[in-house]
mmCIF file of C-alpha atoms in Angstrom:
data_model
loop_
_atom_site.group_PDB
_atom_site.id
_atom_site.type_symbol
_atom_site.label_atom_id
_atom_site.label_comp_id
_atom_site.label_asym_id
_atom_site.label_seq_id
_atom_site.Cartn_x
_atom_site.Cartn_y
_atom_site.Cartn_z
ATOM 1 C CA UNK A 1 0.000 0.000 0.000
ATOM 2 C CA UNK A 2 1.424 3.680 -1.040
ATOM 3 C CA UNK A 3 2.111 6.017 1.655
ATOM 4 C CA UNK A 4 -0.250 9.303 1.569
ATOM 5 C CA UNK A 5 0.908 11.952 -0.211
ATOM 6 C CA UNK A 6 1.351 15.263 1.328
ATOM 7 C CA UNK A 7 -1.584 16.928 0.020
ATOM 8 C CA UNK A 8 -3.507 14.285 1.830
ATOM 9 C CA UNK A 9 -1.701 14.373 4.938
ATOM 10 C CA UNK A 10 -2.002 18.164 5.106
ATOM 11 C CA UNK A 11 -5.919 17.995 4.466
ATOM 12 C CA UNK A 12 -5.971 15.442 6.676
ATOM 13 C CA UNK A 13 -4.622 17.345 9.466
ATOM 14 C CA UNK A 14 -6.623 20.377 8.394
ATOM 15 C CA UNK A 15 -9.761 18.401 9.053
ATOM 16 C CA UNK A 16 -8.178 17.575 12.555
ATOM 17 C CA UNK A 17 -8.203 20.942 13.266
ATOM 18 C CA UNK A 18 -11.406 21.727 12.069
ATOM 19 C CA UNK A 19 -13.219 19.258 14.230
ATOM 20 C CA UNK A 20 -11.764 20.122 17.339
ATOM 21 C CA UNK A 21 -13.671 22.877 18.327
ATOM 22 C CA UNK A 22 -16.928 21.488 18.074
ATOM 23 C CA UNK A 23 -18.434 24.187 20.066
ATOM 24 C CA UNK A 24 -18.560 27.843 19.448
ATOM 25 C CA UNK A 25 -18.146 30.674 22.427
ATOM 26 C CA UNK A 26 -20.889 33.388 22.884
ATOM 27 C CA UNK A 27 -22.139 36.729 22.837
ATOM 28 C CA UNK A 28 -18.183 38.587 21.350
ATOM 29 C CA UNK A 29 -17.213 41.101 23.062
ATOM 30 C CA UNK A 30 -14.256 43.257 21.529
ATOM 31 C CA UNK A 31 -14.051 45.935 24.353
ATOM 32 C CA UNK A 32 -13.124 43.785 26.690
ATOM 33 C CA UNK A 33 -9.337 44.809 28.062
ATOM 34 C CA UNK A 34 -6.095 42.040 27.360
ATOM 35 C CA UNK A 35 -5.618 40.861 30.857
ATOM 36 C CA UNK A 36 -4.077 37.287 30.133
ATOM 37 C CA UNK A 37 -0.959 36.579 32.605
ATOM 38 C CA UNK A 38 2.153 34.380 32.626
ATOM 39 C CA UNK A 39 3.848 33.317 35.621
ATOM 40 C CA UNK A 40 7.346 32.084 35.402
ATOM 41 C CA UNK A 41 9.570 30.987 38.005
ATOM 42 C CA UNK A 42 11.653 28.128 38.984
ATOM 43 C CA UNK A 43 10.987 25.461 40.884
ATOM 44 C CA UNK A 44 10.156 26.645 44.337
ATOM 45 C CA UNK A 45 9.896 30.404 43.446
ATOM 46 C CA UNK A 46 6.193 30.830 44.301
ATOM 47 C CA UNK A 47 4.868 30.991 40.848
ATOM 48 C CA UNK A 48 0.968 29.702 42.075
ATOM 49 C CA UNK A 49 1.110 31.913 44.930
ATOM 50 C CA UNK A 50 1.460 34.413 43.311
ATOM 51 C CA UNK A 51 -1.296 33.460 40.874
ATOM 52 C CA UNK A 52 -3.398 32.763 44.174
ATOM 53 C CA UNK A 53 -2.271 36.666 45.500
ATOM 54 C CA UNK A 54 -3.266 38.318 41.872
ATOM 55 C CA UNK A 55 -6.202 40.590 43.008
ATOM 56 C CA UNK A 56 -7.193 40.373 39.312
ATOM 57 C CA UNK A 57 -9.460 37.449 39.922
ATOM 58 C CA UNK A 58 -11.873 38.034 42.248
ATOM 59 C CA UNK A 59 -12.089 36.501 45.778
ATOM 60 C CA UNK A 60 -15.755 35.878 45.743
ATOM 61 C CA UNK A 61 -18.258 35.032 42.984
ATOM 62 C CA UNK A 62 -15.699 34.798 40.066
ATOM 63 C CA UNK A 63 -16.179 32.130 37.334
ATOM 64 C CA UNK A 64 -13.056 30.036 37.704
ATOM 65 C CA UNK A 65 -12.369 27.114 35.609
ATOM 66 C CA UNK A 66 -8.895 25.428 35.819
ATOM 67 C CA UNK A 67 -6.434 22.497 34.990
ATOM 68 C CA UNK A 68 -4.629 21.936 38.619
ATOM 69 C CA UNK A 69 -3.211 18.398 39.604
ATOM 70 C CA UNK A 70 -1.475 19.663 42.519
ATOM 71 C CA UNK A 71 -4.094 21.206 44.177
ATOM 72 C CA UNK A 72 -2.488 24.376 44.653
ATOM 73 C CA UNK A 73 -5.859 26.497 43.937
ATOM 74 C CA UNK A 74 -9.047 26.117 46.790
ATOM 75 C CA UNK A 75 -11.927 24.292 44.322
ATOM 76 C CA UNK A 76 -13.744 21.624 43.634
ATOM 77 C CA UNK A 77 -11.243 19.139 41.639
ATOM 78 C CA UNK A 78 -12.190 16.291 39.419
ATOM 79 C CA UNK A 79 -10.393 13.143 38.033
ATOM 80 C CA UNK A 80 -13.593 12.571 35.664
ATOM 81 C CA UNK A 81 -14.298 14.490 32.846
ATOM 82 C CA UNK A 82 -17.786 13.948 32.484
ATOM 83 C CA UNK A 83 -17.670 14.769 36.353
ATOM 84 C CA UNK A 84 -15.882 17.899 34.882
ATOM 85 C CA UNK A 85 -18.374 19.131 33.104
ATOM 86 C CA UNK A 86 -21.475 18.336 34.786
ATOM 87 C CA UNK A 87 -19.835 20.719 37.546
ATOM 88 C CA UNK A 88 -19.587 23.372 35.017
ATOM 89 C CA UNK A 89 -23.064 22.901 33.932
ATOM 90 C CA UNK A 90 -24.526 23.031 37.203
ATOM 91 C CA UNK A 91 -22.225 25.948 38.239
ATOM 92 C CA UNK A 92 -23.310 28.173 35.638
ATOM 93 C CA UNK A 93 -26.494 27.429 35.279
ATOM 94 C CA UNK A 94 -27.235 28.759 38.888
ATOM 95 C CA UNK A 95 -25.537 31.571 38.446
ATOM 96 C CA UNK A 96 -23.006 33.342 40.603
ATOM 97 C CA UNK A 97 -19.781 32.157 40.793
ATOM 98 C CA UNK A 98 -18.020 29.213 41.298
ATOM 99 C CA UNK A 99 -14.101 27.128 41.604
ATOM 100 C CA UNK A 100 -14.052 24.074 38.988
ATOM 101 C CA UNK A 101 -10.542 22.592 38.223
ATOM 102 C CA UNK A 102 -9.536 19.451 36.225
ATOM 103 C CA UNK A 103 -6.960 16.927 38.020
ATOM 104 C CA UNK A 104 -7.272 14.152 35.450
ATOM 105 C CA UNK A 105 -4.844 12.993 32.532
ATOM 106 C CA UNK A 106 -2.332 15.475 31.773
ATOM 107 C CA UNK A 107 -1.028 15.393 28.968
ATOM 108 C CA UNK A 108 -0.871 17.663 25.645
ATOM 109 C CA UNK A 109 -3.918 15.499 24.350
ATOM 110 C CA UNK A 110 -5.924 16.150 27.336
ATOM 111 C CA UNK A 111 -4.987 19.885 27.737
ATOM 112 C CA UNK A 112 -6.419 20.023 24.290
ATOM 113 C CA UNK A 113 -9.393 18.509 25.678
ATOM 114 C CA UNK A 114 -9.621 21.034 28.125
ATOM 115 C CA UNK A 115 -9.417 24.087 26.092
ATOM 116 C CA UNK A 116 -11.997 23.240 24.187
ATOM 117 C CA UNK A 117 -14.104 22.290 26.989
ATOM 118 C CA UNK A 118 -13.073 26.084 28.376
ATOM 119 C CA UNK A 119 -13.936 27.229 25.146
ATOM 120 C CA UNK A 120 -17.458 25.642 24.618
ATOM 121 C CA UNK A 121 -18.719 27.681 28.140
ATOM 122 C CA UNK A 122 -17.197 31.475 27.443
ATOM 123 C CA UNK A 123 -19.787 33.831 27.327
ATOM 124 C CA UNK A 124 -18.570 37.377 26.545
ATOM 125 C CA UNK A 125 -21.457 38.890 28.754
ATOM 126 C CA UNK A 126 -19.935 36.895 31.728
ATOM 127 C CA UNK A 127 -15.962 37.012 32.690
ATOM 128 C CA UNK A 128 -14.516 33.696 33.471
ATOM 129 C CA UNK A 129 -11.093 33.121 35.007
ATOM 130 C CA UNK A 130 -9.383 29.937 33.562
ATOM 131 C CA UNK A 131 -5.914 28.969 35.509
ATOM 132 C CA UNK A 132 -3.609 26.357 33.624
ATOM 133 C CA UNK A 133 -0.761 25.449 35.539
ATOM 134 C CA UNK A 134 2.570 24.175 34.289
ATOM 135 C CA UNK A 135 2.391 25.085 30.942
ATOM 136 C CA UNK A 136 5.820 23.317 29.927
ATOM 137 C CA UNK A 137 4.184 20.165 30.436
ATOM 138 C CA UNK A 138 1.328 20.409 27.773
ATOM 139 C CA UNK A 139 3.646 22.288 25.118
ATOM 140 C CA UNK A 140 4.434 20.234 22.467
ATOM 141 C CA UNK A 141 6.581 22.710 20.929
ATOM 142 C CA UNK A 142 8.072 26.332 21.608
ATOM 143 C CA UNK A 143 6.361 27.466 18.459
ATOM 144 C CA UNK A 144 2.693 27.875 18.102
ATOM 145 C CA UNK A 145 0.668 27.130 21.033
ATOM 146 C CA UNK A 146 -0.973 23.585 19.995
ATOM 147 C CA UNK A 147 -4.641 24.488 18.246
ATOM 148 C CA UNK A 148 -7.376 24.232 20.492
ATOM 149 C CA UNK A 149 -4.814 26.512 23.320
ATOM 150 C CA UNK A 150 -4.196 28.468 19.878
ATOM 151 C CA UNK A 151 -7.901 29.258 19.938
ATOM 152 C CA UNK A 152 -8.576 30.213 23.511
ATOM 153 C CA UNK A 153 -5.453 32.627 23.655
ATOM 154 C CA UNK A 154 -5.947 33.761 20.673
ATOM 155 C CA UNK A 155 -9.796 34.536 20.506
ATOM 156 C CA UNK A 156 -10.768 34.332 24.129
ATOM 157 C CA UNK A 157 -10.325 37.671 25.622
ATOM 158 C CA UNK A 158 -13.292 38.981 23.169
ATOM 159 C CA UNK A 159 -15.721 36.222 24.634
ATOM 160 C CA UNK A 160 -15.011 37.251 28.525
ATOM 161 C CA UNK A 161 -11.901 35.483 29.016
ATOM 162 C CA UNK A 162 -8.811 35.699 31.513
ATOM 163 C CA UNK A 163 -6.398 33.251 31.419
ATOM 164 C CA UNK A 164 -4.149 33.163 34.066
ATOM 165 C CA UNK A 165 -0.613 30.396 33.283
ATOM 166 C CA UNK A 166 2.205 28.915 35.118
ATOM 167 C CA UNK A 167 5.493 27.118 34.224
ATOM 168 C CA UNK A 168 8.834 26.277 36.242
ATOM 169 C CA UNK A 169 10.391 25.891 32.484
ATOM 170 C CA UNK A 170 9.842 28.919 30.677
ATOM 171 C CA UNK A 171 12.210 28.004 27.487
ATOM 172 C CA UNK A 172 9.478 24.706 26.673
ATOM 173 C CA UNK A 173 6.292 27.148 26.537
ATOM 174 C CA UNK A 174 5.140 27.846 23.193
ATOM 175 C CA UNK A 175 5.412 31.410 22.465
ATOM 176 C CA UNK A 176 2.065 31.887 21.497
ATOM 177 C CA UNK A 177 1.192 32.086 25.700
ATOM 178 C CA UNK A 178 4.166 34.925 25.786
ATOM 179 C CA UNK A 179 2.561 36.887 22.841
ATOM 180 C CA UNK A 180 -1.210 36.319 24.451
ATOM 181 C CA UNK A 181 -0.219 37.195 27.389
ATOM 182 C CA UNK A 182 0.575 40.850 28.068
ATOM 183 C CA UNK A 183 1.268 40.757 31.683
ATOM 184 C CA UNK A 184 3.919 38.678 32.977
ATOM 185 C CA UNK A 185 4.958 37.739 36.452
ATOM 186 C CA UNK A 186 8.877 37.026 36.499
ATOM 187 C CA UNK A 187 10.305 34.938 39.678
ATOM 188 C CA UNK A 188 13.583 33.229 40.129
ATOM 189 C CA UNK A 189 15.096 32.029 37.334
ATOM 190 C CA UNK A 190 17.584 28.703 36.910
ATOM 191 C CA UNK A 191 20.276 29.694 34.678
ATOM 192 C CA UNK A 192 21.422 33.052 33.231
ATOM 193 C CA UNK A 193 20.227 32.349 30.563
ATOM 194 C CA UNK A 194 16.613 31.988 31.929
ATOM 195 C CA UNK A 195 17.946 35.485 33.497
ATOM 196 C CA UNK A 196 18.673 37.408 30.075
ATOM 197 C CA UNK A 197 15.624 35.934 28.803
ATOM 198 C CA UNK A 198 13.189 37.044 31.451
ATOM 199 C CA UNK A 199 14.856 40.443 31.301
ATOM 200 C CA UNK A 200 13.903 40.832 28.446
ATOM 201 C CA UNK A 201 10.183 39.197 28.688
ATOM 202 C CA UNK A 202 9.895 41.991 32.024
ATOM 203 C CA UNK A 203 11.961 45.029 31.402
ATOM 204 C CA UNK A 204 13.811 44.174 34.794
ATOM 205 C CA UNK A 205 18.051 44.026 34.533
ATOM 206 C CA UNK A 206 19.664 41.115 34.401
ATOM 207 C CA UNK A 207 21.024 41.329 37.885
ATOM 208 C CA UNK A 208 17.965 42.194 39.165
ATOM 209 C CA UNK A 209 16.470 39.282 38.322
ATOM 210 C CA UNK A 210 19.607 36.882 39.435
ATOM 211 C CA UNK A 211 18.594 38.994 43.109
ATOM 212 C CA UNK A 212 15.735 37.522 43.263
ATOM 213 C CA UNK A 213 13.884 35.832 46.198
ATOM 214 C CA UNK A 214 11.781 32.858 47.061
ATOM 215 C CA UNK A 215 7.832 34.908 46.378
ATOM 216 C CA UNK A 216 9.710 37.873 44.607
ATOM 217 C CA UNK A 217 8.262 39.045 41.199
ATOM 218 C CA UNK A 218 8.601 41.129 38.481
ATOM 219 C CA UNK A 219 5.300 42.334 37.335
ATOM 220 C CA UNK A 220 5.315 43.665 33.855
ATOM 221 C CA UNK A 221 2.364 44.826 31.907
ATOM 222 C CA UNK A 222 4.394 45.334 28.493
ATOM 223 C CA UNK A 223 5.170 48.774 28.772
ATOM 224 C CA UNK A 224 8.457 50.542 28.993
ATOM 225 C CA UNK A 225 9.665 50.850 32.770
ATOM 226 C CA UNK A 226 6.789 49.000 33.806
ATOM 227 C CA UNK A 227 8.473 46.071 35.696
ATOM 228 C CA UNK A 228 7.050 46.350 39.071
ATOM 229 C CA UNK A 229 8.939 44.727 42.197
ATOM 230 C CA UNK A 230 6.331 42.634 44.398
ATOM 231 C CA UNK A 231 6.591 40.384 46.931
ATOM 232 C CA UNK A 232 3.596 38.099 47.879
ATOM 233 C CA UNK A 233 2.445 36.496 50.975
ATOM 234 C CA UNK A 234 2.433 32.345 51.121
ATOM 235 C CA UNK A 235 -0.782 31.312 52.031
ATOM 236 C CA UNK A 236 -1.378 28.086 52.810
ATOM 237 C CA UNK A 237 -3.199 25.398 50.730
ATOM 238 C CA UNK A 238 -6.889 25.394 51.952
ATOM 239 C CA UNK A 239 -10.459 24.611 50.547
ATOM 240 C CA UNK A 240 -8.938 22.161 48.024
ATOM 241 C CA UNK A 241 -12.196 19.202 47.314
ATOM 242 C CA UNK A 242 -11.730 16.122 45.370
ATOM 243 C CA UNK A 243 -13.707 14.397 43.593
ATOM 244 C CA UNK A 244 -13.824 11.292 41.302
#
């Protein structure tokens, strides 16, 4: 038997694509403001608690959808993905606001999964905080993000969204989360490298970057001078629910 050709394998792979978002977002709304953030930082720097300090997403009645096998975030966190989405269902269809994270597979496959699960309940009249932690490990490349992740960062802010990312490895993150992501949280780094990198990324020297401390970030919001110095508070983990 031949091998396909590559006009078939590319149409073939465009039809991938196509089918993965099955579902379409609702309500567009352009004027909403570009408020995704990164959070980089090795191992040990305080990257989630950070995330956990942001004031950005609301304390209280919030729409909060993440992907968090640690249980680093307070939530309700399920193995199951039906389980997964029933808990979105019944979360927004009362109303209010609500903590739902995924703690299931984890790899690139099921990340996929999750975006377009994410993706399928935006509703630009509604804002809806999604948290993805450890972004390194559902990258399949450091080129474009893979395409249902391509989709959310790409298209979600206009439909309500907020994404809110993590990663200990910053060099294995595809750069479509740096470009889609305006604000950037920049902790310790590993290598000077890593250093240079982030100085650039933040706007913050070289050297002050090497200074930095266990829960010390550069905030940067992509404009000149803008790198911020902040050091947040370790809270403990608490409220954290599992479920099957």
């Amino acid at each position: 038997r031949a091998p396909p050709s590559r006009r078939r394998i590319r149409r073939q792979r465009a039809g991938t694509r196509r089918r993965l978002m099955r579902f379409r977002a609702r309500n567009p709304n352009p004027s909403h403001p570009a408020r995704h953030t990164l959070y980089l930082a090795a191992t040990g720097g305080g990257k989630s608690q950070a995330l956990k300090w942001n004031p950005e997403i609301p304390r209280k009645g919030a729409r909060v959808v993440g992907w968090d096998h640690a249980g680093d975030h307070p939530g309700l966190h399920f193995y199951g993905r039906q389980s997964f989405i029933r808990a979105l269902k019944h979360g927004i269809g009362r109303g209010g606001g609500f903590r739902i994270f995924y703690a299931g597979d984890k790899d690139p496959r099921a990340w996929e999964w999750w975006c377009e699960v994410v993706w399928a309940f935006l509703d630009g009249d509604h804002m809806t905080y999604a948290i993805g932690e450890e972004l390194s490990a559902v990258c399949e490349s450091t080129g474009k993000a893979t395409p249902n992740a391509a989709v959310l960062l790409n298209e979600g802010r206009k439909y309500g969204l907020v994404f809110h990312g993590t990663s200990q490895k910053p060099q294995e993150v595809s750069k479509t989360y740096f470009d889609q992501c305006p604000i950037k949280f920049i902790g310790q780094q590993n290598s000077a490298a890593m250093c240079r990198r982030m100085s650039m990324e933040s706007g913050a020297t070289v050297a002050e970057i090497d200074a930095l401390q266990p829960m010390q970030f550069f905030r940067s919001d992509g404009r000149k001078g803008g790198a911020e110095l902040i050091t947040v508070p370790y809270r403990a983990p608490a409220g954290v629910i599992w479920r099957d």
